[in-house]
Tab-separated table of C-alpha atoms in Angstrom:
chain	number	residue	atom	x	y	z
U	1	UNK	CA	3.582	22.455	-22.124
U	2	UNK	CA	2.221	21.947	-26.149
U	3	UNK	CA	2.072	18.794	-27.600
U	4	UNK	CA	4.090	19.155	-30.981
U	5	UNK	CA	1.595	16.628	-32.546
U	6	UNK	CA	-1.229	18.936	-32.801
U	7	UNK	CA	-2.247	22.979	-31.763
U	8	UNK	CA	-3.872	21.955	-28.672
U	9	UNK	CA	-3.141	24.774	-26.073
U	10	UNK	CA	-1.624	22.699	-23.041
U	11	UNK	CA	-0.456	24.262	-19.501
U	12	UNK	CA	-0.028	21.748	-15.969
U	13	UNK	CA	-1.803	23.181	-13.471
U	14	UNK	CA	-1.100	20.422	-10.875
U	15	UNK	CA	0.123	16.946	-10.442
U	16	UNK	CA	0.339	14.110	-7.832
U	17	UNK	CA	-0.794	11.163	-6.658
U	18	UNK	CA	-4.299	9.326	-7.114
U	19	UNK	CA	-6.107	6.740	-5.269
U	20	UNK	CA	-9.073	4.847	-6.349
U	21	UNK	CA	-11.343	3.171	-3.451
U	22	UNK	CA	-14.716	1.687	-2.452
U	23	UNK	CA	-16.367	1.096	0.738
U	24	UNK	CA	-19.302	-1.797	0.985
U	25	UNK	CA	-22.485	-1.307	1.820
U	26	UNK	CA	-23.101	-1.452	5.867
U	27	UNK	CA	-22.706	-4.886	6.810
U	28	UNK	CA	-21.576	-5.724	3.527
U	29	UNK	CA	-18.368	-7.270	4.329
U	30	UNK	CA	-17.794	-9.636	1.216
U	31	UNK	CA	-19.330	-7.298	-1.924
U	32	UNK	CA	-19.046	-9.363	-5.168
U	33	UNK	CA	-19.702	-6.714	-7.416
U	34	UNK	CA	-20.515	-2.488	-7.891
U	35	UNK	CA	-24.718	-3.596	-6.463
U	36	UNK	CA	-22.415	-4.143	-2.386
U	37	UNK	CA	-20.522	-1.446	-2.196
U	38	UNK	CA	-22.176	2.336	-1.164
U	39	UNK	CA	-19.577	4.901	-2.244
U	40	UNK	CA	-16.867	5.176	-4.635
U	41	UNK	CA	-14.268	7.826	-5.110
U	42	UNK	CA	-11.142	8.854	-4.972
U	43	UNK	CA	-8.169	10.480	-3.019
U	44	UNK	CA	-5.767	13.509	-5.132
U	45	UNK	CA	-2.527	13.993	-2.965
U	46	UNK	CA	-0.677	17.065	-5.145
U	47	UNK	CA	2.898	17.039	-5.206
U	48	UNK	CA	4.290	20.035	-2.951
U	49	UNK	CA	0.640	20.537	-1.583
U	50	UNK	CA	-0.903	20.876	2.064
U	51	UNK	CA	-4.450	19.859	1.112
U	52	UNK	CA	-5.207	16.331	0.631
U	53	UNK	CA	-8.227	15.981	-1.256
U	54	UNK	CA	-11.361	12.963	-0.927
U	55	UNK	CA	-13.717	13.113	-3.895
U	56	UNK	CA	-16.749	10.967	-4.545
U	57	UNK	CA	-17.678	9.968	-7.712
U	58	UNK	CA	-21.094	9.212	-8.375
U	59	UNK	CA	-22.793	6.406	-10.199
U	60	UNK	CA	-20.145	4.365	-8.111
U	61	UNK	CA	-17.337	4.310	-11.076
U	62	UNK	CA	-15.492	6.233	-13.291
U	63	UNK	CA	-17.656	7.568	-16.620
U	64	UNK	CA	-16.903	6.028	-20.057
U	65	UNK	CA	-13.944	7.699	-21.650
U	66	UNK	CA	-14.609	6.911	-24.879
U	67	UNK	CA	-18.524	7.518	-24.790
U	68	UNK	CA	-18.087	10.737	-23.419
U	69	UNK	CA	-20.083	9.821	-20.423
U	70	UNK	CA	-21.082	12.330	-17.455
U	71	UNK	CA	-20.920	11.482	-13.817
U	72	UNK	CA	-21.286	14.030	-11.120
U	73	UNK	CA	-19.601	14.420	-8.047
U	74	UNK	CA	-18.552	15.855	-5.234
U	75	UNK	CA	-15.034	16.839	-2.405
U	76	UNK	CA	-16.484	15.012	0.729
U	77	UNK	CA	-13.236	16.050	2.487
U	78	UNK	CA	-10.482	18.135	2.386
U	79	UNK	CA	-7.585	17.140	4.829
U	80	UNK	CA	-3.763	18.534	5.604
U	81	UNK	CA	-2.373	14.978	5.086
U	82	UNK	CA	-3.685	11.516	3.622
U	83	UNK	CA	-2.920	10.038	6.888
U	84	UNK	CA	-5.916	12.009	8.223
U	85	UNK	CA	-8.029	10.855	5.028
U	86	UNK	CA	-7.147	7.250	6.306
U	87	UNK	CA	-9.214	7.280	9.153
U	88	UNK	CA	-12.235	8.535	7.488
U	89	UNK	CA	-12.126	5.559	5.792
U	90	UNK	CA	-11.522	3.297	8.524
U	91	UNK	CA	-14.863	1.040	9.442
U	92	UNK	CA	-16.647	1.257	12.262
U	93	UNK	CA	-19.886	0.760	14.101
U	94	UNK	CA	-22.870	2.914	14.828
U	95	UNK	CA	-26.690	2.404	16.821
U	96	UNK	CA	-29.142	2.789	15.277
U	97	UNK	CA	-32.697	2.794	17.244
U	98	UNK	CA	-34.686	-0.435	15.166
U	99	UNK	CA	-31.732	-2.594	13.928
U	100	UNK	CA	-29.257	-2.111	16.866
U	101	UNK	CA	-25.455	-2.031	16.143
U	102	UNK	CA	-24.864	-1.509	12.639
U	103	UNK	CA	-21.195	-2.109	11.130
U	104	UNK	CA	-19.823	0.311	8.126
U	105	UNK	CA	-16.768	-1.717	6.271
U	106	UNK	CA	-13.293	-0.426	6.117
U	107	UNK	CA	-12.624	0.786	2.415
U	108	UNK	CA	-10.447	-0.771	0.215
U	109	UNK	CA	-8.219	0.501	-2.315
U	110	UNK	CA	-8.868	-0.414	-5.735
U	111	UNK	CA	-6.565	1.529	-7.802
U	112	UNK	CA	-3.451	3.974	-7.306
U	113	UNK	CA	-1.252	6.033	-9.800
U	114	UNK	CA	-0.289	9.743	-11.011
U	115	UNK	CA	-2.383	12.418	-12.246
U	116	UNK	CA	-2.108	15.530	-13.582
U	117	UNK	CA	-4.699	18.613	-14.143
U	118	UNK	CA	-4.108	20.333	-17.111
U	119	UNK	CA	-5.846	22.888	-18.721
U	120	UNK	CA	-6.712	21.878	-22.492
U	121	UNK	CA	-7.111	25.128	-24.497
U	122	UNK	CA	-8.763	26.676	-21.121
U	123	UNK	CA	-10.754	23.519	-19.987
U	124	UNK	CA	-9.680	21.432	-17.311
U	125	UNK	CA	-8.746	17.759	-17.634
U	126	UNK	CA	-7.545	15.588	-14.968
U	127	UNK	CA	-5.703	12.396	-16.357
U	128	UNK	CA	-4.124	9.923	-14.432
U	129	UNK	CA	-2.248	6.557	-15.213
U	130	UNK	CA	-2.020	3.506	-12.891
U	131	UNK	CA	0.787	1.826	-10.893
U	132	UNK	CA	-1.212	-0.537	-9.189
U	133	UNK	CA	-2.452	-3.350	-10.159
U	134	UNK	CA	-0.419	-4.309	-12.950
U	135	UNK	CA	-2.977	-6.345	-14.385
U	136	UNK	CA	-6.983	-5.199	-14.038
U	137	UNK	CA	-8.917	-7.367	-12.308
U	138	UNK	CA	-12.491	-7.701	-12.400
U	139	UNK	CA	-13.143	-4.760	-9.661
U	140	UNK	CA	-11.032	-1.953	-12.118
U	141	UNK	CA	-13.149	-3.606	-14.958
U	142	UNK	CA	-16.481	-2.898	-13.184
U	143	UNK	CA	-15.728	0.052	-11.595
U	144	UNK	CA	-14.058	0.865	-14.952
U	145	UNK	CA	-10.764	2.273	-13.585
U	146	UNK	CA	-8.673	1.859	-16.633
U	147	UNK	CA	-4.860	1.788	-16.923
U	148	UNK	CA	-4.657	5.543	-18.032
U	149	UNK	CA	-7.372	7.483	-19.022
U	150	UNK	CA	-8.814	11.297	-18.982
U	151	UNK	CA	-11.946	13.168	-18.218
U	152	UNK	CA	-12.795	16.995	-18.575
U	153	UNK	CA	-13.410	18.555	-15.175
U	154	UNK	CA	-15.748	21.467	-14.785
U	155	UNK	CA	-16.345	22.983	-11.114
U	156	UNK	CA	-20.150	24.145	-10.385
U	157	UNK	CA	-21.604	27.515	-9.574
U	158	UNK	CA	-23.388	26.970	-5.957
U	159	UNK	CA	-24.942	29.969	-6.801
U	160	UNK	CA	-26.749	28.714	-9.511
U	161	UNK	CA	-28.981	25.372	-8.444
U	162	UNK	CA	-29.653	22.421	-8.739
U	163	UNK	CA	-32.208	20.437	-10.171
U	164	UNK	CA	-34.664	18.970	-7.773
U	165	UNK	CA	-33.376	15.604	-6.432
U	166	UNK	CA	-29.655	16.231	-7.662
U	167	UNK	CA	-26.343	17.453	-6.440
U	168	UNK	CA	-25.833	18.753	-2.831
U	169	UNK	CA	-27.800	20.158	-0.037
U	170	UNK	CA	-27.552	24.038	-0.247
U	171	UNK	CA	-26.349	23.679	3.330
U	172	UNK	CA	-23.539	21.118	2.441
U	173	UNK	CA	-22.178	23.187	-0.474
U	174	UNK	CA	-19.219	25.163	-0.736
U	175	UNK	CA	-19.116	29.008	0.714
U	176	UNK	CA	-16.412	30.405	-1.654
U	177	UNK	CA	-14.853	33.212	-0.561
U	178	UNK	CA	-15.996	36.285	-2.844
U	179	UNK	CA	-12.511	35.921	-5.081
U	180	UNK	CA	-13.204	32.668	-5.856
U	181	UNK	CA	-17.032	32.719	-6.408
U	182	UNK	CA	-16.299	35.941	-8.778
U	183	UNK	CA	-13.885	33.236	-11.142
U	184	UNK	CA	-17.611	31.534	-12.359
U	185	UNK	CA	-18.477	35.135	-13.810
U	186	UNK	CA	-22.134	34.097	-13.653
U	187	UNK	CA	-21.630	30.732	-15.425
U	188	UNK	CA	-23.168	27.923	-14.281
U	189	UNK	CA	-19.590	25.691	-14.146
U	190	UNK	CA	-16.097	26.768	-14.129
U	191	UNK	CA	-13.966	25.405	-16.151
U	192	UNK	CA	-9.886	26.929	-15.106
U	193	UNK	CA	-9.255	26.746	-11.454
U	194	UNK	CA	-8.360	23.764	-9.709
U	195	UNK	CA	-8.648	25.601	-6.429
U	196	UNK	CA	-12.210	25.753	-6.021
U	197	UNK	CA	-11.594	21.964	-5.423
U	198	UNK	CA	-10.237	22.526	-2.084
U	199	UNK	CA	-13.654	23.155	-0.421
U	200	UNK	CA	-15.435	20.616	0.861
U	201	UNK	CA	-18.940	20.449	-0.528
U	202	UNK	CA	-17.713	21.587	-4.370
U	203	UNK	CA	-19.661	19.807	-6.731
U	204	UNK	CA	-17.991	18.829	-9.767
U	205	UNK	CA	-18.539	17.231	-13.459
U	206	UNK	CA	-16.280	14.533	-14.865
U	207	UNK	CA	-16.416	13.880	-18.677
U	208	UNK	CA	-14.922	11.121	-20.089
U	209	UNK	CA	-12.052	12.020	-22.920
U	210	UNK	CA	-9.740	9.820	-23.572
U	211	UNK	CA	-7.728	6.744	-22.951
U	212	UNK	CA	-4.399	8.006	-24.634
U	213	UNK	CA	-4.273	11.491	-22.315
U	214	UNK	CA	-0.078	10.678	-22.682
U	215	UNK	CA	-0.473	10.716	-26.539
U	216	UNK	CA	-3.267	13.343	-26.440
U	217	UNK	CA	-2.049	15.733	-24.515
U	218	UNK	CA	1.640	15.502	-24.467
U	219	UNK	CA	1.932	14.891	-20.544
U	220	UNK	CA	4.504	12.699	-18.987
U	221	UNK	CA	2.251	10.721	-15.962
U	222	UNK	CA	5.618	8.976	-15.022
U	223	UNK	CA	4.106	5.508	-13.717
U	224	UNK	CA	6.458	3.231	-12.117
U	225	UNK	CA	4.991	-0.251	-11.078
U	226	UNK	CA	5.186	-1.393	-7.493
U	227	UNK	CA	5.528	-3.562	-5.159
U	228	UNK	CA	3.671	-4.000	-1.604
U	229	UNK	CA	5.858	-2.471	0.474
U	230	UNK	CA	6.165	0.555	-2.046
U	231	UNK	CA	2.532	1.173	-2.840
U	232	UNK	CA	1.592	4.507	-2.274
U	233	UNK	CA	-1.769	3.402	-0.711
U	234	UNK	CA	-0.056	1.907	1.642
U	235	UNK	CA	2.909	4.216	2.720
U	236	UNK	CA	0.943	7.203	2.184
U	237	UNK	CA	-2.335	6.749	2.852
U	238	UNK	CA	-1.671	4.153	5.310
U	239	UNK	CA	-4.051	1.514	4.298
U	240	UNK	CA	-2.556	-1.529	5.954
U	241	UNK	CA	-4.232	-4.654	5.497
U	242	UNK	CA	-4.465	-5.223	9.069
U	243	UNK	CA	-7.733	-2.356	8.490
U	244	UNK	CA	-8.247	-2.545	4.753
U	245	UNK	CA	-8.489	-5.573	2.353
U	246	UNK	CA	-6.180	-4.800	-0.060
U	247	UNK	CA	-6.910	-7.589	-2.625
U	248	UNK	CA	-8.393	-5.358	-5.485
U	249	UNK	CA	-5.379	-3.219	-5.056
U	250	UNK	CA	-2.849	-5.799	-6.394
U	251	UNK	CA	-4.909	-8.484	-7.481
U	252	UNK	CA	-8.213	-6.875	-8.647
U	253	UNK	CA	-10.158	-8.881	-7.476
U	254	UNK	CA	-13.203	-8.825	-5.087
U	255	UNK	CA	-12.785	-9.860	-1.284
C-alpha cells in the first residue's frame, strides 16, 4: 500500500496481534517500578500464522520514538500457539544450592493491540497501536509503551559478531538455514525479511520512528477498545488473573 500524502514506498508484510509484558525480579512479587522487574518484551501473534513469536526487548522498555533511540533484542521463543507462550510465562519455583527455594513471578501483561510490519522503501518497520488500557498508567509511561507508535526493525547477521559483552551467546544464536543466511548478502543486519524472526536466538535492532505510524505510513492498525472478557491477553494468550496480575493491563498501574 502507498500513502498518497507523500512518495514513501509502502508494502505489508505481516500483521496481527501484540502483547506487551514484564516479569519481576525473583521474589519480587510487588515491583513498583522498571528497577523490580528482570525482563521485558513482547508477544507477535500474526494473523493466519502458525508461529507465535516471544521477543525480549532489552533495556527493559520500548526505545524513544521520537529520539530515535536503539535498543537491542532478541526471539527467546518461537511457539505454534500463544497458549504454549502462556506457560513460559507462568511463575514458578526453582533450588538453588545457597539460598534454597527461589520463586520467579508470573508475568503480567502490560499492554495489548495490533501491529503491522511493513517495509518502508525496503526497511522494515513494525508499528503497532493499543487496545488496552484505554488510559496509560504509570507502568506504559515507564516502560514507555505508548498508544501507537513505530520503530525500524533490522535482523542481525550471526555470522558477523558481536562486540564483547553484547548480544547472544554464539551457541544461543540462530542457525539459519543457508537460504535464509544468503538474504544478509554479507551485511551485518538485514533489513526485508520478517522470517528470519521465526528462529529462536535472532537478534534484532529496534529504532524508534514515530508516534503517528497511521499518518506516516498510511496503515490502517484497526484498534478496537476492550473489555475484560474480550482482551486478547486474556482469550488468547490465556493470562487469567487467577496466574497473572492483570492490573497494568487495564489500569496501568503497578501491583
Amino acid at each position: 500500500m502507498a500513502d498518497p500524502q507523500n512518495d514513501r514506498d509502502t508494502e505489508l508484510v505481516e500483521e496481527g496481534d501484540i502483547f506487551f509484558f514484564y516479569r519481576p525480579r525473583v521474589e519480587e512479587e510487588d515491583p513498583k517500578g522498571r528497577g523490580d522487574i528482570q525482563r521485558f518484551g513482547m508477544v507477535l501473534r500474526p494473523h493466519g500464522g502458525e508461529k507465535v513469536r516471544l521477543m525480549i526487548v532489552g533495556r527493559k522498555r520500548l526505545p524513544e520514538a521520537e529520539e530515535h533511540e536503539r535498543h537491542w533484542g532478541f526471539v527467546d521463543e518461537i511457539a505454534d500457539s500463544a497458549k504454549d507462550i502462556e506457560e513460559d510465562l507462568r511463575g514458578g519455583t526453582y533450588e538453588t544450592k545457597t539460598r534454597g527455594q527461589r520463586t520467579v513471578p508470573a508475568a503480567r501483561p502490560a499492554g495489548e493491540g495490533v501491529y503491522a510490519i511493513t517495509l518502508e522503501d525496503g526497511q522494515m518497520h513494525l508499528s503497532y497501536e493499543l487496545e488496552l488500557p484505554e488510559r496509560r498508567g504509570d507502568v506504559q509511561k515507564e516502560l514507555r509503551i505508548l498508544p501507537q507508535a513505530s520503530y525500524v526493525l533490522s535482523v542481525k547477521n550471526p555470522e558477523k559478531g558481536s562486540p564483547v559483552y553484547a548480544g547472544l551467546r554464539e551457541q544461543d544464536q540462530p542457525d539459519y538455514p543457508d537460504t535464509l543466511q544468503e538474504e544478509f548478502r554479507g551485511r551485518r543486519f538485514d533489513r526485508e525479511d520478517v522470517e528470519l524472526l521465526d528462529y529462536e536466538g535472532a537478534e534484532f535492532l529496534l529504532v524508534g520512528a514515530r508516534t503517528d505510524p497511521e499518518k506516516a505510513y498510511g496503515v490502517d492498525l484497526e484498534a478496537e477498545h476492550e473489555e475484560y472478557k474480550d482482551a486478547d491477553a486474556i482469550r488468547r494468550l490465556h493470562m487469567v488473573k487467577s496466574r497473572h496480575p492483570v492490573k497494568p493491563l487495564f489500569e496501568g498501574r503497578w501491583d
